[in-house]
Coordinates of C-alpha atoms and ligand atoms in Angstrom, one line a residue:
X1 CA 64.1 8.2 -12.7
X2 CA 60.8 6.9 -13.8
X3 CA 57.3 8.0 -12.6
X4 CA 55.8 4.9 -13.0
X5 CA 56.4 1.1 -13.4
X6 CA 54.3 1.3 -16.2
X7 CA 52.9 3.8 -19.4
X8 CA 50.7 2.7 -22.1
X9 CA 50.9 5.3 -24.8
X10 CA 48.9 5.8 -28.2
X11 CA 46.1 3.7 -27.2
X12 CA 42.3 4.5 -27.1
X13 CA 40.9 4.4 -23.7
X14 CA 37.5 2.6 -23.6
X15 CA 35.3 2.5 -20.7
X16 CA 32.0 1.3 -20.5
X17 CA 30.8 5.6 -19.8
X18 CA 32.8 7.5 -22.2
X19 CA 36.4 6.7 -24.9
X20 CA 39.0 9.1 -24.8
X21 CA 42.8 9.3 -26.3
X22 CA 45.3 9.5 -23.4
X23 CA 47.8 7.6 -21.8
X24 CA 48.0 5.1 -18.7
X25 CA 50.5 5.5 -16.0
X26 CA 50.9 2.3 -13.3
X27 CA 52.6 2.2 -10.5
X28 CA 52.9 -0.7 -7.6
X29 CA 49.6 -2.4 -9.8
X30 CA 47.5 0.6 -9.9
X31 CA 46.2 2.8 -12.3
X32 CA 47.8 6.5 -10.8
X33 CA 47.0 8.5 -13.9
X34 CA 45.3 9.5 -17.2
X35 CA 47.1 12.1 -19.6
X36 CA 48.5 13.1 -21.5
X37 CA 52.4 13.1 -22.1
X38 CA 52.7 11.0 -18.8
X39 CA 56.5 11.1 -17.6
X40 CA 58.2 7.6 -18.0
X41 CA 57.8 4.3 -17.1
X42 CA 60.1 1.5 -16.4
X43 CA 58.4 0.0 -18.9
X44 CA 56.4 1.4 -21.9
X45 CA 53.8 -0.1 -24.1
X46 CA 52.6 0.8 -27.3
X47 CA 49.5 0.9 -28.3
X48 CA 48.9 2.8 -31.3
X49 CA 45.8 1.9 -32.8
X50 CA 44.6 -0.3 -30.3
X51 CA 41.7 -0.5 -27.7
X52 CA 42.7 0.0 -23.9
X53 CA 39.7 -1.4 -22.0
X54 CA 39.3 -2.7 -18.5
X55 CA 40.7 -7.1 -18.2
X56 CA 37.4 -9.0 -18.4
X57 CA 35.5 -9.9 -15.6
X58 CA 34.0 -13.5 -16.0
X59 CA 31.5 -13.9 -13.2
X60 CA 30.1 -17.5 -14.3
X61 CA 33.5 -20.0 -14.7
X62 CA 33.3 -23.2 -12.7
X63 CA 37.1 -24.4 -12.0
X64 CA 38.3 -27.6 -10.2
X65 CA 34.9 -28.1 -9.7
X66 CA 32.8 -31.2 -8.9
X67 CA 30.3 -31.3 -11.3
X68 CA 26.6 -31.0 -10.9
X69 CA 25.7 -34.2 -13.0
X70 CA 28.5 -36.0 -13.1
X71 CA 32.4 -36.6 -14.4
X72 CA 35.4 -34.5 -13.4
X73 CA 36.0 -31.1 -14.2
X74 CA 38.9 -30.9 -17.4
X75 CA 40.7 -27.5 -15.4
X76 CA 42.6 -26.6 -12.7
X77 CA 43.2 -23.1 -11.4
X78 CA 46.0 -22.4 -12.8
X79 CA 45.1 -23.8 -16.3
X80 CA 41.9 -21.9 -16.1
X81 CA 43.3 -18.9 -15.1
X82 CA 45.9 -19.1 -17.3
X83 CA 43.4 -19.3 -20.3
X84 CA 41.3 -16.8 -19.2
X85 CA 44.3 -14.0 -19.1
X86 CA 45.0 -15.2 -22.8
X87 CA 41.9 -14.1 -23.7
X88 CA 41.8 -10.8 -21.7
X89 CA 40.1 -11.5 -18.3
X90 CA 41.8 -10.6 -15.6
X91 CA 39.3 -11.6 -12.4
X92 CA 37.0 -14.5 -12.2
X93 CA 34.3 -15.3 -10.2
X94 CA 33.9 -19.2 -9.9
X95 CA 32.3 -21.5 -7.5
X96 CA 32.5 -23.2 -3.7
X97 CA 30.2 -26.0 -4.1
X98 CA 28.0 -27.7 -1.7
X99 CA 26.7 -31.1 -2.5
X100 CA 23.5 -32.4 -0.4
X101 CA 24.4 -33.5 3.3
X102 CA 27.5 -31.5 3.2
X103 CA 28.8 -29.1 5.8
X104 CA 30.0 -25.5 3.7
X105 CA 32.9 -24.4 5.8
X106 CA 35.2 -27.0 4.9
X107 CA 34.8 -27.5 1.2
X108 CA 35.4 -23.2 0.8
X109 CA 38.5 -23.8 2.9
X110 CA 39.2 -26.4 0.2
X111 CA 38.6 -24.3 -2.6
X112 CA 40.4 -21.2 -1.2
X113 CA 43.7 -24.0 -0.7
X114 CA 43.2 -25.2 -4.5
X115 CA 42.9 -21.8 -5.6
X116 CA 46.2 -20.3 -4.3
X117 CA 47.8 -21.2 -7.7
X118 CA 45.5 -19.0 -9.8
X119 CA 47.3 -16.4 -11.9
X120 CA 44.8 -13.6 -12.1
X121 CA 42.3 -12.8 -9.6
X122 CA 39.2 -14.4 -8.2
X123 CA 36.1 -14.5 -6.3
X124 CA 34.1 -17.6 -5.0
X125 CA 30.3 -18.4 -5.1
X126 CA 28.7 -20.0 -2.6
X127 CA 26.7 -23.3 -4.3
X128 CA 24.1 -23.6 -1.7
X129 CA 22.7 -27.1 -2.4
X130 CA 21.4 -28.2 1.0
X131 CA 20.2 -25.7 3.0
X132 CA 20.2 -26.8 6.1
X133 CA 19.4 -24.8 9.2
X134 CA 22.6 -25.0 10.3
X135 CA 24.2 -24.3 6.9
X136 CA 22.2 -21.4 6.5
X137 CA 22.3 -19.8 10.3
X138 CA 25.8 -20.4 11.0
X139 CA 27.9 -21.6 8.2
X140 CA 26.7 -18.9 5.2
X141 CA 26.4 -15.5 7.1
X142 CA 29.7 -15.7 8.5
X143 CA 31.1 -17.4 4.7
X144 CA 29.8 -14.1 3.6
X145 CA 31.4 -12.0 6.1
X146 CA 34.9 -13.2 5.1
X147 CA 33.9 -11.6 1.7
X148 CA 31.8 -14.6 -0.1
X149 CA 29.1 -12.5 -1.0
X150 CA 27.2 -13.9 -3.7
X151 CA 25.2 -17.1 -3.6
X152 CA 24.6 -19.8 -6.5
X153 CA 21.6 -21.9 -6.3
X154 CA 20.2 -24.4 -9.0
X155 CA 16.7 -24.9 -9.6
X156 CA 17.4 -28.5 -11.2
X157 CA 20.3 -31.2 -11.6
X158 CA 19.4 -33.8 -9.1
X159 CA 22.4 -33.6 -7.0
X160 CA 22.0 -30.0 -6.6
X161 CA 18.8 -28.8 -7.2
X162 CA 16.3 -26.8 -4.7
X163 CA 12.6 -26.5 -4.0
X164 CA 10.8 -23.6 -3.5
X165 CA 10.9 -23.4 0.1
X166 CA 14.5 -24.5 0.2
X167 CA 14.8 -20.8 -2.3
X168 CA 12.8 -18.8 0.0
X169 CA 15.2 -19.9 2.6
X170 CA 18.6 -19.0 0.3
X171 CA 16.9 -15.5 -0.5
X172 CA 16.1 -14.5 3.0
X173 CA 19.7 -15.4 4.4
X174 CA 20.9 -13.4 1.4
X175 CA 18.6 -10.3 1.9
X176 CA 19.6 -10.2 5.7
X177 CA 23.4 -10.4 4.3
X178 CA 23.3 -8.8 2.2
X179 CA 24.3 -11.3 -0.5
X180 CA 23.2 -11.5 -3.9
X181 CA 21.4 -15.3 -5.3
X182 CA 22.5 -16.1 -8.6
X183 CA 20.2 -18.7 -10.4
X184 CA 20.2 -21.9 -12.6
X185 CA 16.3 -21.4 -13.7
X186 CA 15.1 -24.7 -15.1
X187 CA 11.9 -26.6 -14.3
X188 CA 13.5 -30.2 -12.8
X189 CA 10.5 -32.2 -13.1
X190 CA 9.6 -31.2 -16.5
X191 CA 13.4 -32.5 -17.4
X192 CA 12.7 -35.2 -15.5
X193 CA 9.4 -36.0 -17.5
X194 CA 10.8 -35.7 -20.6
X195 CA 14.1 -37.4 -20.5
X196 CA 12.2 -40.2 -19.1
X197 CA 10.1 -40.5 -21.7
X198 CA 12.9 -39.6 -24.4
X199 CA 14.7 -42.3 -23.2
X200 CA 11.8 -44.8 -22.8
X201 CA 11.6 -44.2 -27.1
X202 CA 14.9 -45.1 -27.6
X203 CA 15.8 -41.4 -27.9
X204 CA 19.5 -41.4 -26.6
X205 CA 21.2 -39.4 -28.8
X206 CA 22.7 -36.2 -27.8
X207 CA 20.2 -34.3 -30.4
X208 CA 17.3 -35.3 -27.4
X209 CA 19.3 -33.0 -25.1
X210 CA 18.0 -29.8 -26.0
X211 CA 14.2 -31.9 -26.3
X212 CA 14.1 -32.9 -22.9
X213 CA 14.7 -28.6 -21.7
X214 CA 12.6 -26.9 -24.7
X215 CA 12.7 -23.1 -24.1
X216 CA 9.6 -23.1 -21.7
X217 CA 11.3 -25.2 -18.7
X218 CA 13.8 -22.4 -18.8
X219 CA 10.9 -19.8 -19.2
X220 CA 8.7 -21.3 -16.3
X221 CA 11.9 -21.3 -13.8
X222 CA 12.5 -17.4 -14.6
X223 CA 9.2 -16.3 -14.1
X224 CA 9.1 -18.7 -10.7
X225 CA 12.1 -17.7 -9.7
X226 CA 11.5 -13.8 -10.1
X227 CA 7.9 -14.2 -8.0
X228 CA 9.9 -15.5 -4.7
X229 CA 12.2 -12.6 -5.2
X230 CA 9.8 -10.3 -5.4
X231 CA 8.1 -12.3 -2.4
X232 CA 11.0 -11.2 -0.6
X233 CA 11.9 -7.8 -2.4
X234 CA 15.5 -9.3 -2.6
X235 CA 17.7 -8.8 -5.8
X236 CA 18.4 -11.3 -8.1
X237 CA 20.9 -13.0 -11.0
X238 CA 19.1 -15.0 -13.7
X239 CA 22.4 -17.3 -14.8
X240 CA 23.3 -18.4 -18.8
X241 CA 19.4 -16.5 -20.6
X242 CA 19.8 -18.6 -23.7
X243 CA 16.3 -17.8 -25.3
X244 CA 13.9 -14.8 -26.0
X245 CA 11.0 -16.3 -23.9
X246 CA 13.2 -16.1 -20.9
X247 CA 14.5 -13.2 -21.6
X248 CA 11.0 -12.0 -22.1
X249 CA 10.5 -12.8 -18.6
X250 CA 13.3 -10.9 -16.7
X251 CA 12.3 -7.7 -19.2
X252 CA 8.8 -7.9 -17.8
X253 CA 9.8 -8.0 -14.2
X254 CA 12.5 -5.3 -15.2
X255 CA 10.0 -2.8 -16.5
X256 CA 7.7 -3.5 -13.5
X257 CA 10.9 -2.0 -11.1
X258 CA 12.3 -5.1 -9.7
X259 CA 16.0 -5.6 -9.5
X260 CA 16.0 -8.8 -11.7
X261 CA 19.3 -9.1 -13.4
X262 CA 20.9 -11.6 -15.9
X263 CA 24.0 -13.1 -17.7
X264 CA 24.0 -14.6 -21.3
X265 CA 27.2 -16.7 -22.5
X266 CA 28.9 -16.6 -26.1
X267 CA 27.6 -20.5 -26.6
X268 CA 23.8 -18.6 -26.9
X269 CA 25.5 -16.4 -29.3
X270 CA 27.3 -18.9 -31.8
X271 CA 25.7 -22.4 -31.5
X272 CA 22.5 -23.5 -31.8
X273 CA 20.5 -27.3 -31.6
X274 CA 22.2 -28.1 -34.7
X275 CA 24.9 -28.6 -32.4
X276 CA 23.7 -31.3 -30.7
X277 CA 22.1 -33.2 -33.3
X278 CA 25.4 -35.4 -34.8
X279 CA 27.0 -38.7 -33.6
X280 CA 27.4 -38.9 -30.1
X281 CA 31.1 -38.4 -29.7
X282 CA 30.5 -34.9 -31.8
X283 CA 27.8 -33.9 -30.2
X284 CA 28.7 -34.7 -26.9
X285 CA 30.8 -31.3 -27.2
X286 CA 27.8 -29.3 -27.7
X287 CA 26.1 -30.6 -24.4
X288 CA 25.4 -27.7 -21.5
X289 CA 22.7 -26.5 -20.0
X290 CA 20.4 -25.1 -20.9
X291 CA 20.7 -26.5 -24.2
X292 CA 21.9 -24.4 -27.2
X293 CA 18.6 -23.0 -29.1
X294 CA 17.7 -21.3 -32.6
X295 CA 19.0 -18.6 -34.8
X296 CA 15.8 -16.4 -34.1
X297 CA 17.2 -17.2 -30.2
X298 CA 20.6 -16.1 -31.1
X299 CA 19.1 -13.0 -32.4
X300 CA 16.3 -11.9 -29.6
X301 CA 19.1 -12.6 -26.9
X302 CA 21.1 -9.7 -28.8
X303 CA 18.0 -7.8 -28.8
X304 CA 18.0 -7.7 -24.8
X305 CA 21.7 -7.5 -24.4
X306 CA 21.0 -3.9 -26.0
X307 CA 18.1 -2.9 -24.1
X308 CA 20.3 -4.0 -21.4
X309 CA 17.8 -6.7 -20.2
X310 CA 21.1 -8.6 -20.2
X311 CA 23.5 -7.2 -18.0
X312 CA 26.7 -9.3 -18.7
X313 CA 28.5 -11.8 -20.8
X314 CA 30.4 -15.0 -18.6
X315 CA 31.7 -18.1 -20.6
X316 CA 30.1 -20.5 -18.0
X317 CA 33.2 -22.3 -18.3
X318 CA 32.7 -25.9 -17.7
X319 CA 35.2 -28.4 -19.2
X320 CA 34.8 -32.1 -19.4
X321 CA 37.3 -33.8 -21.6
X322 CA 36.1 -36.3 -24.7
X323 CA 39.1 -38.1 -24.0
X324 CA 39.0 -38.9 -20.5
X325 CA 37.3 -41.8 -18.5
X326 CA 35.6 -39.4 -15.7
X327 CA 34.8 -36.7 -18.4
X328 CA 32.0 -36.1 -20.5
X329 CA 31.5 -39.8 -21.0
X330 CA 32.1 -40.5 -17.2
X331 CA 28.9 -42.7 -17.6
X332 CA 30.9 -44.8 -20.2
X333 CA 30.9 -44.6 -24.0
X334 CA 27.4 -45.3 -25.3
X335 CA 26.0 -43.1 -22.3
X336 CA 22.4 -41.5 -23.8
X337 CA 22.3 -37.9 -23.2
X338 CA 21.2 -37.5 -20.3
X339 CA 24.2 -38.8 -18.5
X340 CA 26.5 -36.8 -20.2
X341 CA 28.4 -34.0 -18.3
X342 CA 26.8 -31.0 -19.1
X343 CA 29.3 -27.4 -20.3
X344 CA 31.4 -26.2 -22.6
X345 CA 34.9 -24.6 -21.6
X346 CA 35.1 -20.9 -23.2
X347 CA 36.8 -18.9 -20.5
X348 CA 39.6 -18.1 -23.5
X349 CA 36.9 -17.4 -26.4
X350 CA 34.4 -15.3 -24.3
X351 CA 35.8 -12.0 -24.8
X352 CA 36.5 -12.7 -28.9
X353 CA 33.4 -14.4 -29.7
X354 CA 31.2 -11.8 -27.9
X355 CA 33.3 -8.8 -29.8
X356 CA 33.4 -10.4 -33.2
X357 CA 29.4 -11.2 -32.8
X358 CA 28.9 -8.6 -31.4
X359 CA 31.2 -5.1 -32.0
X360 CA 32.1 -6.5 -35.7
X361 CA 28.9 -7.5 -36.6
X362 CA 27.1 -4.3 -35.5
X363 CA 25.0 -5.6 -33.2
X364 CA 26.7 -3.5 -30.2
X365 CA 29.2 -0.3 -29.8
X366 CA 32.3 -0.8 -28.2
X367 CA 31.1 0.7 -25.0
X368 CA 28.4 -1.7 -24.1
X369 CA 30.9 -4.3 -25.3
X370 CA 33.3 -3.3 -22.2
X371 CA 29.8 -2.9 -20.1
X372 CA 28.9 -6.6 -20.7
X373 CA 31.8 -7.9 -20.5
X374 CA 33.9 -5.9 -17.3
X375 CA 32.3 -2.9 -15.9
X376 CA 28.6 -4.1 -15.6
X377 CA 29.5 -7.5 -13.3
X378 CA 31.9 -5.4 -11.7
X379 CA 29.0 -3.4 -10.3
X380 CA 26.8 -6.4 -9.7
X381 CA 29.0 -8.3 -7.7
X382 CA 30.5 -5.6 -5.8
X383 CA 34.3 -5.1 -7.4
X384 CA 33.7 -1.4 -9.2
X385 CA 35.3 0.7 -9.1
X386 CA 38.6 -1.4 -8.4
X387 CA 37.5 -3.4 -11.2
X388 CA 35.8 -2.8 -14.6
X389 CA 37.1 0.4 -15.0
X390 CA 40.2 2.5 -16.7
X391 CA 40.4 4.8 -13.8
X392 CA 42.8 6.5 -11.3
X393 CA 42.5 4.3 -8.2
X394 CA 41.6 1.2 -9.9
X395 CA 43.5 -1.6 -10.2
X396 CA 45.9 -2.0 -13.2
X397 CA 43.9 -4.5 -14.7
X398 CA 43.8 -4.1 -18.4
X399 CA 42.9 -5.4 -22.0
X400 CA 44.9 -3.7 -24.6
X401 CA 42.9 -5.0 -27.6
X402 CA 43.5 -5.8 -31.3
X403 CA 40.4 -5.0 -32.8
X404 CA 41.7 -5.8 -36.5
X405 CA 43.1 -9.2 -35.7
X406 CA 41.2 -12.1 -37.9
X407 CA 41.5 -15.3 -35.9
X408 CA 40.1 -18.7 -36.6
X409 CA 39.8 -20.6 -33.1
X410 CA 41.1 -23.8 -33.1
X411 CA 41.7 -26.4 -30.1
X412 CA 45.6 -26.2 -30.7
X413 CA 45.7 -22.1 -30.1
X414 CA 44.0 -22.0 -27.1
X415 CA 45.3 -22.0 -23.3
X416 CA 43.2 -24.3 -21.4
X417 CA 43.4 -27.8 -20.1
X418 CA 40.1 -29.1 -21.9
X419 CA 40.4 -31.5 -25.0
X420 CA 38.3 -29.4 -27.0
X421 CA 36.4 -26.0 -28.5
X422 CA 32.7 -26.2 -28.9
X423 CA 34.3 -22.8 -31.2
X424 CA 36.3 -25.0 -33.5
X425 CA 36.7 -23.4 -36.6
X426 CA 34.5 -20.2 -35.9
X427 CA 36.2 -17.5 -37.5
X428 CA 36.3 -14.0 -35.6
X429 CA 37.8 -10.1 -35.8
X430 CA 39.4 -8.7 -32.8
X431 CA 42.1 -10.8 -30.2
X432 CA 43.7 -9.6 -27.0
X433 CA 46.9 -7.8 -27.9
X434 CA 48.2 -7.8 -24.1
X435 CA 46.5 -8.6 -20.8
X436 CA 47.4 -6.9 -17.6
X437 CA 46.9 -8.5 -14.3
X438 CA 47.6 -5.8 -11.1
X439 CA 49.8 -3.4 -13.1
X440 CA 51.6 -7.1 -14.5
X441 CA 51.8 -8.5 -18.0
X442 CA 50.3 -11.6 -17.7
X443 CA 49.6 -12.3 -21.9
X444 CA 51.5 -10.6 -24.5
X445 CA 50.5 -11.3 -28.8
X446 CA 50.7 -14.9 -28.2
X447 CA 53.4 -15.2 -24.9
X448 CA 52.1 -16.1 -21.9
X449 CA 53.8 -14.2 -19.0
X450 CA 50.8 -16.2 -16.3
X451 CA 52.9 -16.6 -12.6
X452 CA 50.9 -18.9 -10.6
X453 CA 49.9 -17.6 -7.5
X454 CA 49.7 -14.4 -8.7
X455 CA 46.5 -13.8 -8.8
X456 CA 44.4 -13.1 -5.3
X457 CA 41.3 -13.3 -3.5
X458 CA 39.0 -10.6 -3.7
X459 CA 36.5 -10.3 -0.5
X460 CA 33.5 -8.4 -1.3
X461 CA 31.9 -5.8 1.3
X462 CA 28.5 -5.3 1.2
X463 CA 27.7 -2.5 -1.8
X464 CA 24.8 -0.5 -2.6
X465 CA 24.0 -1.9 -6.1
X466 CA 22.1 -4.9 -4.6
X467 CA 19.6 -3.0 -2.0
X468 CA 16.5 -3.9 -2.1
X469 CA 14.3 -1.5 -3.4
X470 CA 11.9 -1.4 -0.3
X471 CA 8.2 -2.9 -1.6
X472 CA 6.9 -6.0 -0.5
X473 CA 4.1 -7.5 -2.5
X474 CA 2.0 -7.1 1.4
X475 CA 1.9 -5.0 4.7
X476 CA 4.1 -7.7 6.5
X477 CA 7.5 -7.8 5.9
X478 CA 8.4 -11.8 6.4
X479 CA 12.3 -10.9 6.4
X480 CA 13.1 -7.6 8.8
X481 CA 10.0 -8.1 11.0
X482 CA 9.9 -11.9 11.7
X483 CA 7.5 -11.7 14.9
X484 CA 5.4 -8.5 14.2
X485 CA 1.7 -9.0 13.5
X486 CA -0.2 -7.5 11.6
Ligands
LIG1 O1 25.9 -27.0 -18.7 C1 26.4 -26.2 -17.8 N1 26.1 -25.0 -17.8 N2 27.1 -26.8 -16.8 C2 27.7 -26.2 -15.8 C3 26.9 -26.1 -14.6 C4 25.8 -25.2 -14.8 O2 24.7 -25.6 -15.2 O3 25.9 -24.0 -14.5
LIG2 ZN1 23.9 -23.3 -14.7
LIG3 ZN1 27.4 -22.7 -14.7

């Protein structure tokens, strides 16, 4: 008779608090215990000399989306999902977006339908991009009640993009939802300026990109965004920091108390404007937003990933095909670069890239590694401890990882749907060995064992980590109190 459906033996345990040698018993998708000389399993893995750290949690993917500038999304949810077990994430948090004049209800409904055939788990965002009264008094508190609790809102993309009061409005809804506002922090009309006049010179090219949304557009947004939190004393995520001025920003607020938190994504790690700047085709594949920046960038973003300014690592996982008519080129071949769609898919590469970078190179120990990329967006967005963690209770969601593996990423070795790596030929150390999905094998050394449908929705109750802290910038409390006077 066996004890469990599943042991891991041999293996390190990492979690983001401490690393320990023991074994992993699993039954009916849940870890049940940590020991050592477990009794046996139905099945048995393994995993002498390799890491055993909670799957990856990518809270930043967009999937089957529409996109914000234009051109169709490259990925469905099973392709997605598939590629993100394959390279060891086993929940993602994606996106239900609202396009201006749109009711909300309907197009989650849609997404929830489309999502059905993911093979790992998710979680939706609410893109709020018209906030209307009746969007925001009936349709989002009870969207959030049925577990949608964080909210996306972008700060530029013409289609998408709010204004300040239009913020105030998301924030207060989310404060009295307690909901948490995730943000796309760049300054529109200063995008809007420049690309005009970039494109009034004849500068098309996809080198012009990163010119028309210089580091201080991003910089300007942060700092904006983080006074009408504090306005509100309401919590906040800063989306994709790709440059130290940013960065500077959200450490300020940080050491001044205020629950300011933020996300990089490997692209800020690996590529920089050099990207951009080749023929259009090439650099077409280099195109997201905000733009890739400088080595000295690279470096500072590192910098506040270990004073923790930096909470978590997501792939912002946006795929447009090269190849295909309503993809990045959906505004037709000679398109100048301001109508080209705008990501890079890397829902597969995230984990790798950000351990070769990051554990390989030095820069981090393998603890924050499984902090910035599991347990830490686990705890923002309200999944710990059922995810992010190797511990009794939690699910049996697991990364056993090959931290010796030299890998060379390559288009035709990877899982997704997109026609392309912005990673092509970037060399790394370290691969998931297997992925584990609810106690299931979902990836194992280069099988994929994905079963569509698998994977499940995962409501989120409200959770302490996003309270506010309880100071307002005045006496009068403009959420709580909306009639007192003072
Ligand atoms: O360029 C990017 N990141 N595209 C995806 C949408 C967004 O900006 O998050
Ligand atoms: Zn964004
Ligand atoms: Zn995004």
């Amino acid at each position: 008779m066996s004890d469990f459906d599943l042991v891991i033996r041999g293996g390190t345990v990492v979690n983001a608090a401490e690393i320990s040698k023991c074994e992993v018993g699993i039954k009916e998708g849940r870890i049940v215990a940590l020991g050592e000389m477990l009794g046996p399993g139905k099945q048995e893995i393994d995993a002498t000399g390799k890491f055993v750290m909670p799957g990856g949690i990518d809270s930043h993917c967009h999937i089957d989306q529409r996109s914000s500038g234009g051109g169709r999304n490259a990925e469905t949810f099973l392709s997605g999902t598939r590629s993100a077990a394959c390279g060891g994430t086993t929940t993602i948090i994606c996106f239900a977006a609202q396009e201006k004049g749109e009711l909300l209800t309907p197009i989650v409904e849609d997404y929830h339908e489309r999502a059905k055939e993911s093979c790992i788990d998710y979680s939706f965002h609410l893109i709020i991009s018209d906030p209307s009264d009746q969007v925001m008094n009936d349709e989002v508190p009870k969207l959030i009640d049925q577990g949608h609790r964080s909210l996306k809102i972008f700060m530029t993309y013409p289609r998408n993009r709010l204004n300040d009061a239009e913020i105030l409005k998301v924030l207060e809804t989310a404060k009295r939802k307690q909901a948490l506002v995730c943000v796309h922090a760049e300054n529109h009309d200063a995008i809007m300026y420049m690309t005009e006049k970039l494109l009034a010179a004849e500068n098309n090219s996809t080198k012009f990109h990163a010119w028309a949304k210089p580091p201080l557009v991003e910089r300007e947004a942060v700092h904006r965004v983080i006074m009408l939190s504090e306005l509100l004393d309401v919590p906040i995520q800063i989306f994709h920091v790709s440059c130290e001025e940013a960065a500077e920003e959200i450490r300020r607020a940080q050491q001044r108390g205020l629950k300011i938190f933020s996300e990089t994504c490997p692209q800020y790690f690996v590529l920089t404007e050099r990207d951009l700047d080749r023929d259009q085709r090439e650099g077409a594949k280099f195109v997201c937003s905000p733009a890739p920046r400088t080595e000295g960038d690279q470096e500072a973003v590192w910098d506040h990933v270990r004073l923790g300014t930096i909470g978590n690592v997501t792939s912002d996982h946006a795929p447009y095909n090269i190849d295909e008519l309503e993809g990045k080129f959906w505004a037709g071949d000679n398109a100048p670069f301001s109508q080209i769609a705008n990501g890079v898919p890397g829902l597969e590469t995230r984990m790798p890239i950000t351990f070769s970078e990051g554990v390989v190179k030095g820069r981090i120990d393998l603890q924050t590694f499984v902090a910035i990329t599991s347990t830490n967006a686990a705890r923002l967005f309200g999944l710990y401890p059922k995810k992010g963690t190797i511990s009794v209770g939690a699910d049996a969601d697991i990364c056993i990882w090959d931290a010796e593996k030299d890998v060379t990423i390559t288009q035709d070795i990877l899982h997704h749907d997109t026609d392309y790596t912005p990673f092509e030929g970037l060399q790394v150390t370290g691969w998931p060995f297997i992925t584990i999905s609810r106690g299931k094998i979902v990836w194992e050394n280069g099988d994929v064992r994905c079963e569509a449908g698998w994977g499940k929705f995962l409501a989120r109750d409200p959770y302490d980590y996003i309270e506010p802290r309880g100071i307002l910038p005045t006496p009068f409390d403009p959420v709580v109190l909306t009639t007192n006077k003072k």
